[in-house]
Short mmCIF file of C-alpha atoms in Angstrom, two decimals:
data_model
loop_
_atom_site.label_atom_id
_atom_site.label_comp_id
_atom_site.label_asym_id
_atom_site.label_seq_id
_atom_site.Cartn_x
_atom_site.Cartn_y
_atom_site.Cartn_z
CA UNK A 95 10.88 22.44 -16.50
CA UNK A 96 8.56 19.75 -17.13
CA UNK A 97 7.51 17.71 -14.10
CA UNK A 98 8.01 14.22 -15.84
CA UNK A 99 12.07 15.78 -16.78
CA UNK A 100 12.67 16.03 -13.00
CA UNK A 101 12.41 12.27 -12.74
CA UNK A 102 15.99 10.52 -12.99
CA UNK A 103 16.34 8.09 -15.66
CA UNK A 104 19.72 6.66 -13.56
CA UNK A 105 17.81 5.00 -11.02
CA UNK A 106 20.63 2.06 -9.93
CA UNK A 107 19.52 -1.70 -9.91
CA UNK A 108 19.39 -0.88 -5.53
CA UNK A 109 16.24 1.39 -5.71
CA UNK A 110 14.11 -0.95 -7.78
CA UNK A 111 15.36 -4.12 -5.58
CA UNK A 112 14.28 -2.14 -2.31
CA UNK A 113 11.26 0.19 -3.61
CA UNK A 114 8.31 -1.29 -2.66
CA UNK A 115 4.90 -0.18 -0.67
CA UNK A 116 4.09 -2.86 1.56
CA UNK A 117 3.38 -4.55 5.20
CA UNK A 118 6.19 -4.73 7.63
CA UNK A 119 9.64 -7.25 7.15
CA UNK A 120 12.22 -7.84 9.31
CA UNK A 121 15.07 -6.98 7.20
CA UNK A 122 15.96 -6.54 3.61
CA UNK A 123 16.58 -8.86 1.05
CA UNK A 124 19.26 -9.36 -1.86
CA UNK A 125 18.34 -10.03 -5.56
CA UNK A 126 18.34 -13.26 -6.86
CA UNK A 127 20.73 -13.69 -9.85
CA UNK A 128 17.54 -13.99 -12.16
CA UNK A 129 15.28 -11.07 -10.27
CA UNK A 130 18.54 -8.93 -11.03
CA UNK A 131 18.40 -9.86 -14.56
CA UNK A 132 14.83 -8.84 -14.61
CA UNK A 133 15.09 -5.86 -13.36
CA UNK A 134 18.16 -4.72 -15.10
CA UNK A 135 19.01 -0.85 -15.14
CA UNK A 136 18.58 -0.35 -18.73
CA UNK A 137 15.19 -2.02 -18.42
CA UNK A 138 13.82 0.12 -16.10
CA UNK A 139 13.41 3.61 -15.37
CA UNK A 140 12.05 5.92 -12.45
CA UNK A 141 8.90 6.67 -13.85
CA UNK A 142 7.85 2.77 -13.83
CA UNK A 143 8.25 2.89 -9.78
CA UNK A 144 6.47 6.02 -9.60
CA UNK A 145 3.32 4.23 -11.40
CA UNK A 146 4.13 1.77 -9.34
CA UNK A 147 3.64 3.45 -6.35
CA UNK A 148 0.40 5.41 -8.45
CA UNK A 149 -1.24 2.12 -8.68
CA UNK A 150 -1.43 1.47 -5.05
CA UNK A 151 -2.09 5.23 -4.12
CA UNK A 152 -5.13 4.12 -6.71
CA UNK A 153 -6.28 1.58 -4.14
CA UNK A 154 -6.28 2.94 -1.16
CA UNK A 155 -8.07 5.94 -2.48
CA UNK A 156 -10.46 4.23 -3.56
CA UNK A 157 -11.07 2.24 -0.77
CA UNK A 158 -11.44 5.23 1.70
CA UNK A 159 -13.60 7.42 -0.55
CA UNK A 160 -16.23 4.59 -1.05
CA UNK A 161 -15.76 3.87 3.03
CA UNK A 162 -16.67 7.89 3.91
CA UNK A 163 -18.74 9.10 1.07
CA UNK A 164 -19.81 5.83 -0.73
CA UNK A 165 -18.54 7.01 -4.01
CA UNK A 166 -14.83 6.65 -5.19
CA UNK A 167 -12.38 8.75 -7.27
CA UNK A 168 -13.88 11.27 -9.70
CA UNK A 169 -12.87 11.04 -13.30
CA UNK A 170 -10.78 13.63 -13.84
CA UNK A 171 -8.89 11.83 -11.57
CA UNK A 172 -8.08 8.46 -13.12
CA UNK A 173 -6.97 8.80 -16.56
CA UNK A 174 -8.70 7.71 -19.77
CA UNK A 175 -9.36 4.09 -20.13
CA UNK A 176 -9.42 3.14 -16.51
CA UNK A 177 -10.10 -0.03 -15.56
CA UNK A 178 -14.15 -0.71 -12.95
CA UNK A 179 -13.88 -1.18 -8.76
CA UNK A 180 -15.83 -3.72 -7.57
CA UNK A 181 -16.92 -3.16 -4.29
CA UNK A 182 -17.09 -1.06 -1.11
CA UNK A 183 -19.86 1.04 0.24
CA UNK A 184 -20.04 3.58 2.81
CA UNK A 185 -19.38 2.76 6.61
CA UNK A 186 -22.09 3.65 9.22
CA UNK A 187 -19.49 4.80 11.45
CA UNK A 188 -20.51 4.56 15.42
CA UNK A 189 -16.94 6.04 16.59
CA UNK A 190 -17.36 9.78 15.72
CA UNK A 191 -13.29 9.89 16.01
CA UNK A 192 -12.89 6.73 13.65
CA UNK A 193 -15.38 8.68 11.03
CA UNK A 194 -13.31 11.34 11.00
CA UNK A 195 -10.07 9.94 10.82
CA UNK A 196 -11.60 8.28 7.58
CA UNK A 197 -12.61 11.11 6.17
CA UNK A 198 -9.24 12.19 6.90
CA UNK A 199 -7.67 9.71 5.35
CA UNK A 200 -9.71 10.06 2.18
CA UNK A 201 -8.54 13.12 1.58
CA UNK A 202 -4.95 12.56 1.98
CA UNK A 203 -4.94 9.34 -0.29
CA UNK A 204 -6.55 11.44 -2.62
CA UNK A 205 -3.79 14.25 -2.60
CA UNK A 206 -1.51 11.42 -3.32
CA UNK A 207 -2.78 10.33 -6.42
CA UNK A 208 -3.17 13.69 -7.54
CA UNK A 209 0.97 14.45 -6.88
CA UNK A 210 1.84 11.43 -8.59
CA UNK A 211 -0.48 12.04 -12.20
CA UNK A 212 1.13 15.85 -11.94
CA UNK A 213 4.61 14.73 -11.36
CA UNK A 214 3.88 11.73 -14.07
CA UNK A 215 2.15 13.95 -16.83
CA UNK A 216 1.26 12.18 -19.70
CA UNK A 217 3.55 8.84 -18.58
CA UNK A 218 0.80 8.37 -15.46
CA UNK A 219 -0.91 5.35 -15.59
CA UNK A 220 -4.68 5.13 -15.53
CA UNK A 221 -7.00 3.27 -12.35
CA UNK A 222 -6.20 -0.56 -13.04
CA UNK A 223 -8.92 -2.50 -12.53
CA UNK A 224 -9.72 -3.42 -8.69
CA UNK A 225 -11.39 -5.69 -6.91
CA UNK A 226 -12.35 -5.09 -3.11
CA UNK A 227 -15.30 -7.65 -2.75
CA UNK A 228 -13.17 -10.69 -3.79
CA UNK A 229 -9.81 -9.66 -2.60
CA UNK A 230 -11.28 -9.07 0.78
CA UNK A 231 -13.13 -12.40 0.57
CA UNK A 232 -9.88 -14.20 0.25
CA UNK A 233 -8.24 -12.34 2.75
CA UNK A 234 -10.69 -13.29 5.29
CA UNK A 235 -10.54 -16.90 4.20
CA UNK A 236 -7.01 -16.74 4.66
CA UNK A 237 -7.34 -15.28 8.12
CA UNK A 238 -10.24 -17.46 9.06
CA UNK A 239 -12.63 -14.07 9.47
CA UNK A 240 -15.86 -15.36 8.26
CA UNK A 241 -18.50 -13.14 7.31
CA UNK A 242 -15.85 -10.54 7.04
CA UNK A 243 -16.64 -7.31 5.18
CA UNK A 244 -14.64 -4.63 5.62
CA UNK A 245 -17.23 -1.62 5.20
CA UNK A 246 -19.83 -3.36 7.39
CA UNK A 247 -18.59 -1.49 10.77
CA UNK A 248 -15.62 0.56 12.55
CA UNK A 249 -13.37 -2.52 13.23
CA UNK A 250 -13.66 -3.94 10.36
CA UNK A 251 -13.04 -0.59 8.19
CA UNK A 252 -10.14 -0.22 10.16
CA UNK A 253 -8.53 -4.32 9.17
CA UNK A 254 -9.13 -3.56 6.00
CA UNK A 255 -7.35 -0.06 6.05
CA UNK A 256 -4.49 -2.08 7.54
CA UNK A 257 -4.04 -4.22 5.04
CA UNK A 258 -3.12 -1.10 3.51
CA UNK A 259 -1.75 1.20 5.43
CA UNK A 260 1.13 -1.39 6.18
CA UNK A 261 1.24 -1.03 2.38
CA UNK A 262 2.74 2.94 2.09
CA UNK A 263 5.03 3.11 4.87
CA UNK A 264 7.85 0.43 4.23
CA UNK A 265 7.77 1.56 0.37
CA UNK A 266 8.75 5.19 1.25
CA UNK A 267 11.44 4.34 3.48
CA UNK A 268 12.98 2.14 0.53
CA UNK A 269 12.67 4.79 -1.82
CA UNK A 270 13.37 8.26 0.00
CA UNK A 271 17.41 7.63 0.09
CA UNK A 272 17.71 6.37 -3.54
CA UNK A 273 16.16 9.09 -5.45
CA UNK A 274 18.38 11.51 -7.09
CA UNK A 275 16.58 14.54 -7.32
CA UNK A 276 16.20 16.51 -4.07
CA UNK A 277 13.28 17.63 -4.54
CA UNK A 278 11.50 14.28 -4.71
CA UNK A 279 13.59 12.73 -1.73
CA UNK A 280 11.88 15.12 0.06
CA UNK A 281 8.12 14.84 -1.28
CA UNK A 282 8.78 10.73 -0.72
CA UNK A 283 9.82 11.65 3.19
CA UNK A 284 6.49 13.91 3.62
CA UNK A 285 4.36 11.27 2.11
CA UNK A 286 6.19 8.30 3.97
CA UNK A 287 5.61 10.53 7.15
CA UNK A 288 2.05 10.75 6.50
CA UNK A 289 1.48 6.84 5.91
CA UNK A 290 2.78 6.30 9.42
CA UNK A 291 0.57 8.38 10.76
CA UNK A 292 -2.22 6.09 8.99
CA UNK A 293 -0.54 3.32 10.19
CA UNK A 294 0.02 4.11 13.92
CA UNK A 295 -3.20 5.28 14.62
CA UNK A 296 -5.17 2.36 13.06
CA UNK A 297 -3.15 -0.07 14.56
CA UNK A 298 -3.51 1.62 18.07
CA UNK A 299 -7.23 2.23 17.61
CA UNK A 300 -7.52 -1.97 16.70
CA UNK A 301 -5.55 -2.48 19.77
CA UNK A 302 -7.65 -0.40 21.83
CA UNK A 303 -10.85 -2.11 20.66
CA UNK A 304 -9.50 -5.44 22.81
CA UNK A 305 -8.82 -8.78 22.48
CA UNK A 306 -11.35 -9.10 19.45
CA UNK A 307 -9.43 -6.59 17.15
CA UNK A 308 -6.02 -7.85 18.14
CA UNK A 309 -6.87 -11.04 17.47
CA UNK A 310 -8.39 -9.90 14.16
CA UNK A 311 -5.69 -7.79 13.83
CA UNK A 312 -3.06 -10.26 13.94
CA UNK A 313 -4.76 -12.85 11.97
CA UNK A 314 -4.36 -10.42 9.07
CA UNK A 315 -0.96 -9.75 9.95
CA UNK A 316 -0.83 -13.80 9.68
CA UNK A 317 -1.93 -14.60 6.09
CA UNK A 318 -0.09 -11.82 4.37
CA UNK A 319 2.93 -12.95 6.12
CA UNK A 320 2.03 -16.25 4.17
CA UNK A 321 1.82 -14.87 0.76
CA UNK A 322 5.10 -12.64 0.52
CA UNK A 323 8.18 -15.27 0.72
CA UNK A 324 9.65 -17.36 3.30
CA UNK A 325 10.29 -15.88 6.73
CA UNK A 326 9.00 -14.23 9.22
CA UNK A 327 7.98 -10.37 7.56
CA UNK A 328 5.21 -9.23 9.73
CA UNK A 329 4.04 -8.11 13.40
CA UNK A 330 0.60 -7.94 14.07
CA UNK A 331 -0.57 -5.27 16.78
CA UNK A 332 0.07 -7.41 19.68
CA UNK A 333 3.12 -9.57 21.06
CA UNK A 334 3.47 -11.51 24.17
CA UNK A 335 0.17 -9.70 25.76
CA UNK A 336 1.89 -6.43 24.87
CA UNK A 337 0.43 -3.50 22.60
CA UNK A 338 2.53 -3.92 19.17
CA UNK A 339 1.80 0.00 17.83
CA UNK A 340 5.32 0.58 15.69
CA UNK A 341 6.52 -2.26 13.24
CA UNK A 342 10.44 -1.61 13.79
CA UNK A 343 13.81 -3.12 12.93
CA UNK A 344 15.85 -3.81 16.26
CA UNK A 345 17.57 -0.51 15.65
CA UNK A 346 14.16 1.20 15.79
CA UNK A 347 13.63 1.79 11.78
CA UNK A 348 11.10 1.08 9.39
CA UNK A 349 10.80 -2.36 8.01
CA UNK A 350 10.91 -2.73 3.62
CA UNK A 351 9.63 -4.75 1.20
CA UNK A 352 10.60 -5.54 -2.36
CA UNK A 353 8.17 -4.64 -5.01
CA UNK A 354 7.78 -8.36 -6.01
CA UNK A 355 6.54 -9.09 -2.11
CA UNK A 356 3.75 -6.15 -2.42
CA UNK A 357 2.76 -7.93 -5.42
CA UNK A 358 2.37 -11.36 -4.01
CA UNK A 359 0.23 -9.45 -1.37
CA UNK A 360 -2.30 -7.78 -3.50
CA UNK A 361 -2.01 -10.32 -5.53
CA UNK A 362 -3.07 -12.93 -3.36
CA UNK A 363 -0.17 -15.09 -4.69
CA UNK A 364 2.91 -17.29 -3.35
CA UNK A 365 3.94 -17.84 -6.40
CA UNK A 366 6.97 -16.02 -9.02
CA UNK A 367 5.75 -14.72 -12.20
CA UNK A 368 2.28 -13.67 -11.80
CA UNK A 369 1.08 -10.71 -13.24
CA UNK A 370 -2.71 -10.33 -11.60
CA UNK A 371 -5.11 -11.72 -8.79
CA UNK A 372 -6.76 -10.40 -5.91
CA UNK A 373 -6.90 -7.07 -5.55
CA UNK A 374 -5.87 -6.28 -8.91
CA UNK A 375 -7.54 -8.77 -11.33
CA UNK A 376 -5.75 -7.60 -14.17
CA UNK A 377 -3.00 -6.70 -12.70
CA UNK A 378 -1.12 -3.40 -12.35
CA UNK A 379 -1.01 -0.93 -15.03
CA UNK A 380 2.95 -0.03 -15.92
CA UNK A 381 6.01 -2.08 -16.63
CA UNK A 382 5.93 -2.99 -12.98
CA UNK A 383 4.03 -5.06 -12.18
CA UNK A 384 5.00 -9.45 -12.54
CA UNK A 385 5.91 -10.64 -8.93
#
C-alpha cells in the first residue's frame, strides 16, 4: 500500500482545530464560528496537516544543520522548486556537551523531514522560503535582546532552538489521539517524545547557564506570548526564583496550540488572516497555512 493511502481523508473538524506545533498554552481553545467555517471538514484533509507539520520540520532542520555543520538540508531533501534560507552559520561551540547535543539534534530534525516526504510521496510540499536573519532580528526586538544572533555562541544557539523546540512538542500531543490510522498515532507519539527531549534539555541547560539565560530565556518566552492571542500561553524557564524545566497543564500534561497561533508565531503577526512574515516570508507551502 502506498504510503500517501495510509493517510485518513476523515480527519474531524477537532484534529485540525487542535493540531498545531507550537510554544506552550495553558489550555485549549474552541473554534470561532468563522475559524470553523474555514476549516470545514470537506475543505481539508490529513495530508494538509502533515505538510503542515513538514513545513516546520523544514525549519528547524535547517536551523540546526547550518548551527553544526554550516550548511543546511541537501537537495534531495527538499523537493523541486524550493524556496532560499537566509541566514545562519555555524556555532563555535565552547560547551563540548552543547556541540553535541546540536549535532544531535541535527540529525533527528533531519530524520523528521525525511518521514514526512516518504509518508507524503508526491503530495509533500517543497522547503518554503525562510528567513532566519530577519525573523531572529524581530524576535530580539521584541524581547529587547540587542545585538542578538542566535549562531554567535552556546546561549544564544540554544534561545533560538527554543523558539523552536517549544514549537514540536504541543503539536504532537494535539495530533497523536486524533489520527485514525494506528500506525501513525504511534509514529506522532515517538516523534512528540523526541521533541521533549529537545525541549527539556535546552530549557534546563538555559537555566543552568544563570540568571543571564533565564532572563533571556524568559524574555523570549515573553514576546511570543504577545503574538499568539490573548491570554496568558507561555512559561518561560523560570517562575518565582524557581527552575521552570516542564511546560505543564495543572494535571501535569502537555500544553497545545492551534495551528493559527503557530502561525502568528513564525509569522511574527497578531493579526487574523495573514498568510506570510517572519520566519516564513512567503509563507507556508500547503493549504495550511493563513493564521
Amino acid at each position: 500500500m502506498d504510503a500517501l493511502s495510509k493517510l485518513s481523508r476523515r480527519q474531524s473538524l477537532q484534529s485540525l482545530v487542535l493540531f498545531g506545533a507550537g510554544a506552550v498554552i495553558t489550555g485549549l481553545h474552541r473554534p470561532t464560528a468563522a475559524h470553523a467555517q474555514a476549516t470545514s471538514p470537506s475543505a481539508m484533509k490529513d495530508e494538509d496537516i502533515f505538510q503542515f507539520a513538514l513545513n516546520l520540520e523544514y525549519m528547524e532542520a535547517e536551523y540546526y544543520l547550518r548551527a553544526t555543520t554550516g550548511k543546511g538540508i541537501d537537495a534531495a531533501d527538499i523537493g523541486a522548486d524550493a524556496g532560499g534560507v537566509n541566514g545562519g552559520r555555524k556555532v563555535s561551540f565552547r560547551d563540548k556537551a552543547i556541540s553535541e547535543f546540536a549535532d544531535e539534534l541535527a540529525e533527528n530534525e533531519l530524520a523528521h523531514v525525511r518521514f514526512y516526504r516518504k509518508t507524503l510521496g508526491s503530495q509533500a510540499v517543497a522547503r518554503p522560503t525562510i528567513d532566519f536573519e530577519g525573523g531572529f532580528k524581530a524576535v530580539a526586538t521584541a524581547a529587547g535582546l540587542p545585538e542578538f544572533d542566535p549562531f554567535a555562541n552556546d546561549m544564544n544557539f540554544l534561545l533560538g532552538g527554543v523558539l523552536f523546540e517549544d514549537v514540536g512538542v504541543t503539536g504532537y500531543a494535539g495530533a497523536a489521539p486524533l489520527l485514525q490510522n494506528k500506525e501513525f498515532v504511534e509514529a506522532t507519539a515517538a516523534i512528540l517524545a523526541v521533541e521533549a527531549y529537545h525541549m527539556g534539555m535546552a530549557r534546563a541547560q538555559l537555566d543552568q547557564m544563570g540568571e543571564k539565560g533565564q532572563k533571556a530565556a524568559n524574555a523570549v518566552s515573553a514576546a511570543r506570548d504577545k503574538l499568539d492571542g490573548p491570554g496568558d500561553k507561555d512559561q518561560g524557564v523560570e517562575h518565582n526564583g524557581k527552575a521552570n524545566l516542564v511546560p505543564a497543564t495543572p494535571d501535569g500534561m502537555v500544553f497545545r496550540r492551534t495551528p493559527q497561533e503557530v502561525l502568528r508565531i513564525v509569522y511574527l503577526t497578531d493579526k487574523a488572516g495573514v498568510d506570510s512574515g517572519g520566519f516564513y516570508p512567503k509563507g507556508m507551502n500547503g493549504a495550511l497555512k493563513s493564521t
